[in-house]
Short mmCIF file of C-alpha atoms and ligand atoms in Angstrom, two decimals:
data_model
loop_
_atom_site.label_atom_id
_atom_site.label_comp_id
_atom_site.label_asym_id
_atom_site.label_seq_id
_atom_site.Cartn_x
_atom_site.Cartn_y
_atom_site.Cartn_z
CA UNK A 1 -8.08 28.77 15.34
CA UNK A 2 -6.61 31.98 15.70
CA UNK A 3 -6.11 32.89 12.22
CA UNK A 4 -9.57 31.91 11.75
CA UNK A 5 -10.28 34.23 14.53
CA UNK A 6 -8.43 37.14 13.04
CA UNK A 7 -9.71 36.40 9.49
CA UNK A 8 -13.03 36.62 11.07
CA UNK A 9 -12.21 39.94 12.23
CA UNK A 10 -11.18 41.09 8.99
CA UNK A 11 -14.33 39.98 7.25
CA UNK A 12 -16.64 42.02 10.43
CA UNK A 13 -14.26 44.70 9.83
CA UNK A 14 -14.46 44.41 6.14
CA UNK A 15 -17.95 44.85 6.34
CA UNK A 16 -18.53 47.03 8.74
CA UNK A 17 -15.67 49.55 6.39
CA UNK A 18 -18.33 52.47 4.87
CA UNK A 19 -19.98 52.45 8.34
CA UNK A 20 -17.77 53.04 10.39
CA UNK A 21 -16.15 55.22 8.23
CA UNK A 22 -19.69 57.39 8.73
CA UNK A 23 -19.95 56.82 12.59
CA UNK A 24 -22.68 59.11 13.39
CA UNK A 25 -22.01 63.05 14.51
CA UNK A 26 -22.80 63.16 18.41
CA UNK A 27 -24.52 66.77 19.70
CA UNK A 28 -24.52 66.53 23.28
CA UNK A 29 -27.17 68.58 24.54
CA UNK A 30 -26.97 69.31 28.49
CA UNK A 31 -29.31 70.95 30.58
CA UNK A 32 -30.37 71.99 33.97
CA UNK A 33 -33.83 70.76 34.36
CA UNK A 34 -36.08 67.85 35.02
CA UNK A 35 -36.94 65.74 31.51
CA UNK A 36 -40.03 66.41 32.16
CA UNK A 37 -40.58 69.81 32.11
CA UNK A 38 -41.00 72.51 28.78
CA UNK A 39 -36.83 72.62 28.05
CA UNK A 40 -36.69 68.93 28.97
CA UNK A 41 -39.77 67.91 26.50
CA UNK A 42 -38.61 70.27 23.49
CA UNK A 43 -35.07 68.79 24.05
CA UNK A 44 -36.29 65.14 23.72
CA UNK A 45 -38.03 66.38 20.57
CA UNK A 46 -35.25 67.50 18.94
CA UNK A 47 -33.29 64.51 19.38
CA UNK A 48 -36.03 62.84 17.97
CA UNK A 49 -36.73 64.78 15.04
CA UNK A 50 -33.03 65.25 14.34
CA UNK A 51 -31.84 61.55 14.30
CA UNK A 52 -35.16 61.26 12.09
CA UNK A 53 -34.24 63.83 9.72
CA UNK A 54 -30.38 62.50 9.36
CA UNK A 55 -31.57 58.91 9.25
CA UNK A 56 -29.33 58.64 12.00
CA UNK A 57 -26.13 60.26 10.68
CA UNK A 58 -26.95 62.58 13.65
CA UNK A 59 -27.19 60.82 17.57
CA UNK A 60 -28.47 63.23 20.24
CA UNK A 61 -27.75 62.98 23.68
CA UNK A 62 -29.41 64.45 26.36
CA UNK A 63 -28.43 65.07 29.76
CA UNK A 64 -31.12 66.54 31.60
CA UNK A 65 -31.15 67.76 35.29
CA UNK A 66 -27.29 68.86 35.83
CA UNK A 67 -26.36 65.27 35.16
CA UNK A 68 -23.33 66.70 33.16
CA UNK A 69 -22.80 70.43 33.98
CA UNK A 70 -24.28 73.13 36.30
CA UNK A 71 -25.32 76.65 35.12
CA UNK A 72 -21.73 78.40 34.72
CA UNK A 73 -19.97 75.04 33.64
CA UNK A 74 -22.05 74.47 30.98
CA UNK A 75 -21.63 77.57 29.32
CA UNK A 76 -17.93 77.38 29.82
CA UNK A 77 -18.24 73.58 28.29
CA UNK A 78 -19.98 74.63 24.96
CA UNK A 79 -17.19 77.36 24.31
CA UNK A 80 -14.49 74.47 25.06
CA UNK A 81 -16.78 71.83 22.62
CA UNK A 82 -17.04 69.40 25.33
CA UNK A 83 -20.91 69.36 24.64
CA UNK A 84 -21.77 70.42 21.62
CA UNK A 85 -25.59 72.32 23.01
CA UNK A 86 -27.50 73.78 25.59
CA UNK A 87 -30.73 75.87 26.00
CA UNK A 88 -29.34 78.13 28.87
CA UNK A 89 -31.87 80.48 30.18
CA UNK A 90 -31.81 83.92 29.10
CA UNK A 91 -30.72 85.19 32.63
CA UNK A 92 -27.52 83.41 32.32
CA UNK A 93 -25.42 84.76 29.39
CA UNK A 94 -24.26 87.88 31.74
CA UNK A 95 -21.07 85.92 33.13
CA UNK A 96 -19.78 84.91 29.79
CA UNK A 97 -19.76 88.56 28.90
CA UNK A 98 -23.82 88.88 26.72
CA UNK A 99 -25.59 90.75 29.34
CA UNK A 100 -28.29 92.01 26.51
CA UNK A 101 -30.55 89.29 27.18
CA UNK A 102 -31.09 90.00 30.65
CA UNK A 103 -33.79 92.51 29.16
CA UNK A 104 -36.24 89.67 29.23
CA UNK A 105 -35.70 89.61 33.20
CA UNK A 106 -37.04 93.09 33.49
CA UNK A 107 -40.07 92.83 35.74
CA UNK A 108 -43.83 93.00 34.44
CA UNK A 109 -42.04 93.41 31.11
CA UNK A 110 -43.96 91.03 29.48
CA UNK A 111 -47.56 90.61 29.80
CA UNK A 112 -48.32 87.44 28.39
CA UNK A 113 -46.63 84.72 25.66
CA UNK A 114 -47.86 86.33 22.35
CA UNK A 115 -45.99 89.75 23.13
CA UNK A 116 -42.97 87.48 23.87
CA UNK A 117 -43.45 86.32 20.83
CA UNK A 118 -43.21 89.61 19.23
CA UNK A 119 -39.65 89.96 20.12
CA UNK A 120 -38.43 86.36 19.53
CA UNK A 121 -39.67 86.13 16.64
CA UNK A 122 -39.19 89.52 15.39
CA UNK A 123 -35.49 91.51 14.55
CA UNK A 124 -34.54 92.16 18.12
CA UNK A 125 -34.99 88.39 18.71
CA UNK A 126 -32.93 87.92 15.62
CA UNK A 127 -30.36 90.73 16.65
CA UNK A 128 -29.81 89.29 20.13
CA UNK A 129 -28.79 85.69 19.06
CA UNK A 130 -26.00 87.63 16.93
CA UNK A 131 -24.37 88.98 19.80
CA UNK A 132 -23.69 85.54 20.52
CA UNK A 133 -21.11 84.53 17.95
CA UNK A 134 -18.12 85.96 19.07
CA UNK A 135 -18.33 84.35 22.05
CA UNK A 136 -18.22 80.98 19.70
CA UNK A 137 -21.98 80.07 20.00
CA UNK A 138 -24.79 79.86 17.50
CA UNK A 139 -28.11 81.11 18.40
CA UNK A 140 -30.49 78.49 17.17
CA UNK A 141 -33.83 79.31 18.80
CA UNK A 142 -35.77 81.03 21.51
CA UNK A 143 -37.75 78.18 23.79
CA UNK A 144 -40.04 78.83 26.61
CA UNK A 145 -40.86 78.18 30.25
CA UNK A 146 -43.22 80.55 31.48
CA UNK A 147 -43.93 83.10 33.75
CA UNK A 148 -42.29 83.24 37.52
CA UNK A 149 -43.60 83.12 41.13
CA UNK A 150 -42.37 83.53 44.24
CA UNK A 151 -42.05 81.34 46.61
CA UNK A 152 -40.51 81.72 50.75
CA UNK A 153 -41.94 80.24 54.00
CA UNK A 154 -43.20 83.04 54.82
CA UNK A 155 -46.55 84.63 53.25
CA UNK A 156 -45.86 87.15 50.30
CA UNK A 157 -48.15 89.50 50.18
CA UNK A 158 -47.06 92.98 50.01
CA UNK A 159 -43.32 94.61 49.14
CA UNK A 160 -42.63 94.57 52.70
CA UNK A 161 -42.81 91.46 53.29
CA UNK A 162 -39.45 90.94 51.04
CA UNK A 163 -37.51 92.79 53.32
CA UNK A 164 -34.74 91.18 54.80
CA UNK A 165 -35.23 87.92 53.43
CA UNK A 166 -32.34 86.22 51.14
CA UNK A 167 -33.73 85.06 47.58
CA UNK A 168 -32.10 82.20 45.40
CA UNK A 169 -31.59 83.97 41.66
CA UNK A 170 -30.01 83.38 38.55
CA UNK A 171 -26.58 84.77 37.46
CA UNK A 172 -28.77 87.92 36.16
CA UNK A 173 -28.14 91.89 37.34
CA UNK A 174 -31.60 92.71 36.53
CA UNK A 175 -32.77 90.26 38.81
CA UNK A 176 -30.41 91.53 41.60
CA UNK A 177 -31.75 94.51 41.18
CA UNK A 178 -35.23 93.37 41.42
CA UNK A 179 -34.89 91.83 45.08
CA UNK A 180 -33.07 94.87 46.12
CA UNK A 181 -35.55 96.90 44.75
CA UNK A 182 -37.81 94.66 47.40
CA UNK A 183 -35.47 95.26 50.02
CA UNK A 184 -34.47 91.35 49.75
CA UNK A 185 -30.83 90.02 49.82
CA UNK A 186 -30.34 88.32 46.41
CA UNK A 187 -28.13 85.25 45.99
CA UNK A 188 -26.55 83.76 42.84
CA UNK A 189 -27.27 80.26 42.99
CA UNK A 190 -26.72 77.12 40.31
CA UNK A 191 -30.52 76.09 39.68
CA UNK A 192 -29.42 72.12 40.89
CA UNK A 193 -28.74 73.50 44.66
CA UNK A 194 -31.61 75.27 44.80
CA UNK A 195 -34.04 72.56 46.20
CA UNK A 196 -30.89 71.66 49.01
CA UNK A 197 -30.38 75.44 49.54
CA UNK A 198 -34.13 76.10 50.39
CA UNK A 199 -34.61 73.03 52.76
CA UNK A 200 -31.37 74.22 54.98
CA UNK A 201 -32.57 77.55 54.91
CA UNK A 202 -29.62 78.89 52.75
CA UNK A 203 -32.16 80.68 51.72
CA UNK A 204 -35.51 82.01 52.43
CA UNK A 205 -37.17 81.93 48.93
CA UNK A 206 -36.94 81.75 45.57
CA UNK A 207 -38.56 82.65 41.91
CA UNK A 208 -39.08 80.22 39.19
CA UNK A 209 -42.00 79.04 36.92
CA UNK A 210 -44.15 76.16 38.44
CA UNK A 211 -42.86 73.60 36.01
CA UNK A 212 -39.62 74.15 37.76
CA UNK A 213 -40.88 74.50 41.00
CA UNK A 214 -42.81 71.30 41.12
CA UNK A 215 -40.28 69.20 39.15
CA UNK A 216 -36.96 70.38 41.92
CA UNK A 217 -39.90 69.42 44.35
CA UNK A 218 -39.04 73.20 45.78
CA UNK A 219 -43.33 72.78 46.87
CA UNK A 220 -42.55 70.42 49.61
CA UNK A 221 -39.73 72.74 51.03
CA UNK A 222 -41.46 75.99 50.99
CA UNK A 223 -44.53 77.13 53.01
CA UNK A 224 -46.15 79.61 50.27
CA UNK A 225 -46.02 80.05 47.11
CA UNK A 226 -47.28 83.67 45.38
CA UNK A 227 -49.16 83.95 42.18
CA UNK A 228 -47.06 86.97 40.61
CA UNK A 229 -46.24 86.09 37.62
CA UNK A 230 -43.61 89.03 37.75
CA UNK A 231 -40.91 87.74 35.31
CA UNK A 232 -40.44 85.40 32.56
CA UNK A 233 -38.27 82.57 31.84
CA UNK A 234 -37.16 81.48 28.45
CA UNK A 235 -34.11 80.15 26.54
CA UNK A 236 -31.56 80.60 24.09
CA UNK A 237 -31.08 77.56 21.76
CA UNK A 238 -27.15 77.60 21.52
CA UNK A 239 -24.64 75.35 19.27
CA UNK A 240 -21.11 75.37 19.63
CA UNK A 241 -20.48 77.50 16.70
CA UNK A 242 -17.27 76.01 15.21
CA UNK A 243 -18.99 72.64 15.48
CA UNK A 244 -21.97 73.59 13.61
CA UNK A 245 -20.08 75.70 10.93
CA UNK A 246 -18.13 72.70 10.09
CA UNK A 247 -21.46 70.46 9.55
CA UNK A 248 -22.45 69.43 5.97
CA UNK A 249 -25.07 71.74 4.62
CA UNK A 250 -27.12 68.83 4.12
CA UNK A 251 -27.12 67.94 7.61
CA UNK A 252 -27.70 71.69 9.17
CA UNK A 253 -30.32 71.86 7.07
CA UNK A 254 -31.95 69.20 8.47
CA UNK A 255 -30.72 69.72 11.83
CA UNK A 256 -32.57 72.95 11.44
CA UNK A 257 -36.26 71.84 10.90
CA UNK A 258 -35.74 69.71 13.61
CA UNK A 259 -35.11 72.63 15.55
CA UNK A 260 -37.95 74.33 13.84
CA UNK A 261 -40.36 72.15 14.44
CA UNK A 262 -39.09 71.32 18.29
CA UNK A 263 -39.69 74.76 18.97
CA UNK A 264 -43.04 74.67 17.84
CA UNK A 265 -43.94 71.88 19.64
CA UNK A 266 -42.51 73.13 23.03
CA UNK A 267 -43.41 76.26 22.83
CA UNK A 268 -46.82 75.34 21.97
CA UNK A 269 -47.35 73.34 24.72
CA UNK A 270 -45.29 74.77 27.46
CA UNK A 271 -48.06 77.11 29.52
CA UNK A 272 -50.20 73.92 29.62
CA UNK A 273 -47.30 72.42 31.38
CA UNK A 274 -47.26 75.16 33.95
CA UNK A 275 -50.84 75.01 34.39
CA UNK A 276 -50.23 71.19 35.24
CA UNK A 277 -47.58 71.64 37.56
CA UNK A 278 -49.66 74.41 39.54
CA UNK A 279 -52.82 72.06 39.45
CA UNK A 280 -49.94 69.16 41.38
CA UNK A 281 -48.50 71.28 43.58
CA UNK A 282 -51.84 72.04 44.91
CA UNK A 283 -53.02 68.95 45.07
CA UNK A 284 -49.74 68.30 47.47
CA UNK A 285 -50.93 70.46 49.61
CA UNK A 286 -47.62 71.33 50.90
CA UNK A 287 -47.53 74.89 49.50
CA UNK A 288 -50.47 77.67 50.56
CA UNK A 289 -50.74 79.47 47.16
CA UNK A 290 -51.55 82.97 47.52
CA UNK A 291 -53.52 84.82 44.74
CA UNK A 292 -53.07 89.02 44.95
CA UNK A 293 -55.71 91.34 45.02
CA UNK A 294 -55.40 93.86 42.00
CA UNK A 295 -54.26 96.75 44.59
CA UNK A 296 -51.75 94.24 45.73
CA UNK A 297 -50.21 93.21 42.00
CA UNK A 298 -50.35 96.81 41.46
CA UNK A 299 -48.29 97.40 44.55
CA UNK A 300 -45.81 94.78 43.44
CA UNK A 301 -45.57 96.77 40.17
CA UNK A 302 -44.56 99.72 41.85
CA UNK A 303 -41.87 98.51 44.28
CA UNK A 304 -39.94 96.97 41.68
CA UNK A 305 -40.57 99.97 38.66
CA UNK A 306 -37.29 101.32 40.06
CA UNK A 307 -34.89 98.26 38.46
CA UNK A 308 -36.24 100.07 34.85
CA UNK A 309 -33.64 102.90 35.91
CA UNK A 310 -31.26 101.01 37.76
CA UNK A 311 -30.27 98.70 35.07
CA UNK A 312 -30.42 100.83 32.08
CA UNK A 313 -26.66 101.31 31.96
CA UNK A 314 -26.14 97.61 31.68
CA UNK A 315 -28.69 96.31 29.50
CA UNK A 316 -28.74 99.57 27.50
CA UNK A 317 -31.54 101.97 27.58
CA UNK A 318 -31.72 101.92 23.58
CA UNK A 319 -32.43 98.15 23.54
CA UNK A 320 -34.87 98.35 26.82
CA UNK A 321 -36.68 101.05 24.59
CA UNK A 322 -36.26 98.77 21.41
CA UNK A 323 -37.65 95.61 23.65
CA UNK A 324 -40.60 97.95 24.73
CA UNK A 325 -41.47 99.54 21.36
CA UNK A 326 -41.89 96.12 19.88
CA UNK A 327 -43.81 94.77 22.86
CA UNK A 328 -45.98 97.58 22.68
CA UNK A 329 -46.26 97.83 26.36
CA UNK A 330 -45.26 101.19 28.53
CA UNK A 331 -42.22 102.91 29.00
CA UNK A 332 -41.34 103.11 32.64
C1 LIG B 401 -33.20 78.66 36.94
O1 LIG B 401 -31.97 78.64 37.10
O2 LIG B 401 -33.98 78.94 37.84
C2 LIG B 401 -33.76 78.32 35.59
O3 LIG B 401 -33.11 79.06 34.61
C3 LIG B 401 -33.57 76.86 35.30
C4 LIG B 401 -34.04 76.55 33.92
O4 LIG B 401 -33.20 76.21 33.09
O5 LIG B 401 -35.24 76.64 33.71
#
């Protein structure tokens, strides 16, 4: 009985021989957000493009909403290969030593998704992922959110109303600068203790795009919420870069239009997504949104003009010039 056992064995194993011997290639793909926001839909449109593309020689897995890593860990796990992608946003790379794409958090510097485009898609887009490989990533793509609010339980009207008040933000300088510039205390945070941070009053407020807002549920545990639509967030595609040089071609290549065509469909759909999310919260009604008057945007504008200055020495003033130029918006 045994040997018939084992001889079964063989014959499973026999057959099973070329497959196994081709077991697929696993990209783990972590990320910070709900699966069901713009990051968490173009991710689950990779994978299934990609394992489409590789008939299956290629198995994505994604772990959405901190599941695997936080912000900083995940960054540190890519460079160590313990996952082999991520679509960090671009207000993150300053820890690991890439502070250039904390341009994009400059405030009012984009005014609407087609400019952003400009760059992304243009040679500073290109230029930027570069500065990425010697820190052992890849730069595959540029993906979207959207545009940022604020949010606090207490109503945000005018720059003055920042004052004293502590602010959740990412791991970005610019964005430091921008609450000090309000007169706000600014607090590094990992996006999955935001929500906890803001109902224990941690903090006061935070900024983030609506998707994000209503997906944390960060609606039910803040009063107001301001339409400012001061600062953008997007991300940077990023591979392990050993791991993806050592690919076949065959298989970056299709790896690639999956990543060209996941982009496409994210970004294509991504301010609909915001729109949606705003449209839920308010239908909640847990949040007062606040709209601003043009005198008070314009206000807004001015108190936070100042970071332009502030932060030229680490960004670079060349490249906030550069990222300008090509926008074709206004020097400050
Ligand atoms: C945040 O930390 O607020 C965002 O970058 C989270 C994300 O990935 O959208």
């Amino acid at each position: 009985m045994r040997k018939l056992v084992l001889a079964a064995s063989i014959a499973v194993l026999a057959l099973a021989g070329p497959a196994s011997a081709q077991a697929p290639i696993v990209i783990k793909f972590s990320h910070v957000v709900a699966s069901d926001t713009p990051k968490g839909k173009a991710a689950e449109k990779f994978k299934e493009l990609a394992e489409k593309y590789t008939d299956g020689k290629v198995k994505v897995e994604v772990y959405p909403n901190s599941t695997l890593y936080k912000d900083k860990e995940e960054l540190e796990a890519l460079q160590l290969g313990a996952v082999q992608m991520l679509a960090p946003s671009n207000s993150k790379f300053g820890p690991i030593g890439v502070r250039e794409f904390e341009v994009f958090d400059l405030p009012y510097i984009l005014p609407d998704l087609a400019t952003l485009r400009k760059v992304t898609d243009g040679p500073l887009g290109a230029k930027l992922l570069k500065l990425l490989e010697p820190k052992g990533m890849t730069g595959l793509a540029y993906w979207d959110n959207g545009f940022k609010q604020m949010s606090a339980n207490k109503k945000l009207v005018t720059p003055a109303d920042y004052k004293g008040l502590k602010f959740r933000i990412q791991s970005s300088k610019v964005l430091e600068a921008q609450f000090r510039a309000l007169g706000s205390i600014p607090q590094v945070m990992a996006f999955g203790e935001v929500y906890q941070a803001l109902q224990t009053g941690v903090v006061d407020g935070q900024e983030n795009t609506w998707s994000n807002i209503y997906t944390q549920k960060m609606h039910e545990v803040q009063k107001y919420a301001t339409v400012t639509n001061h600062g953008y967030i997007g991300y940077v595609v990023v591979v392990n870069k050993k791991f993806w040089d050592g690919l076949p071609a065959d298989i970056r290549g299709q790896l690639d239009k999956a990543m060209k065509e996941a982009t496409a469909f994210g970004n294509g759909q991504s301010a609909k997504e915001n729109d949606e999310a705003l449209a839920e919260i308010k239908k909640s009604g847990k949040t007062e949104i606040i709209t601003l008057t043009p005198e008070q945007d314009a206000a807004m504008r001015k108190a936070m003009d100042p970071v332009y200055k502030d932060v030229a020495n680490r960004v670079g003033q060349p490249l906030i010039d550069e990222f300008i130029k090509e926008t074709g918006g206004v020097s400050h």
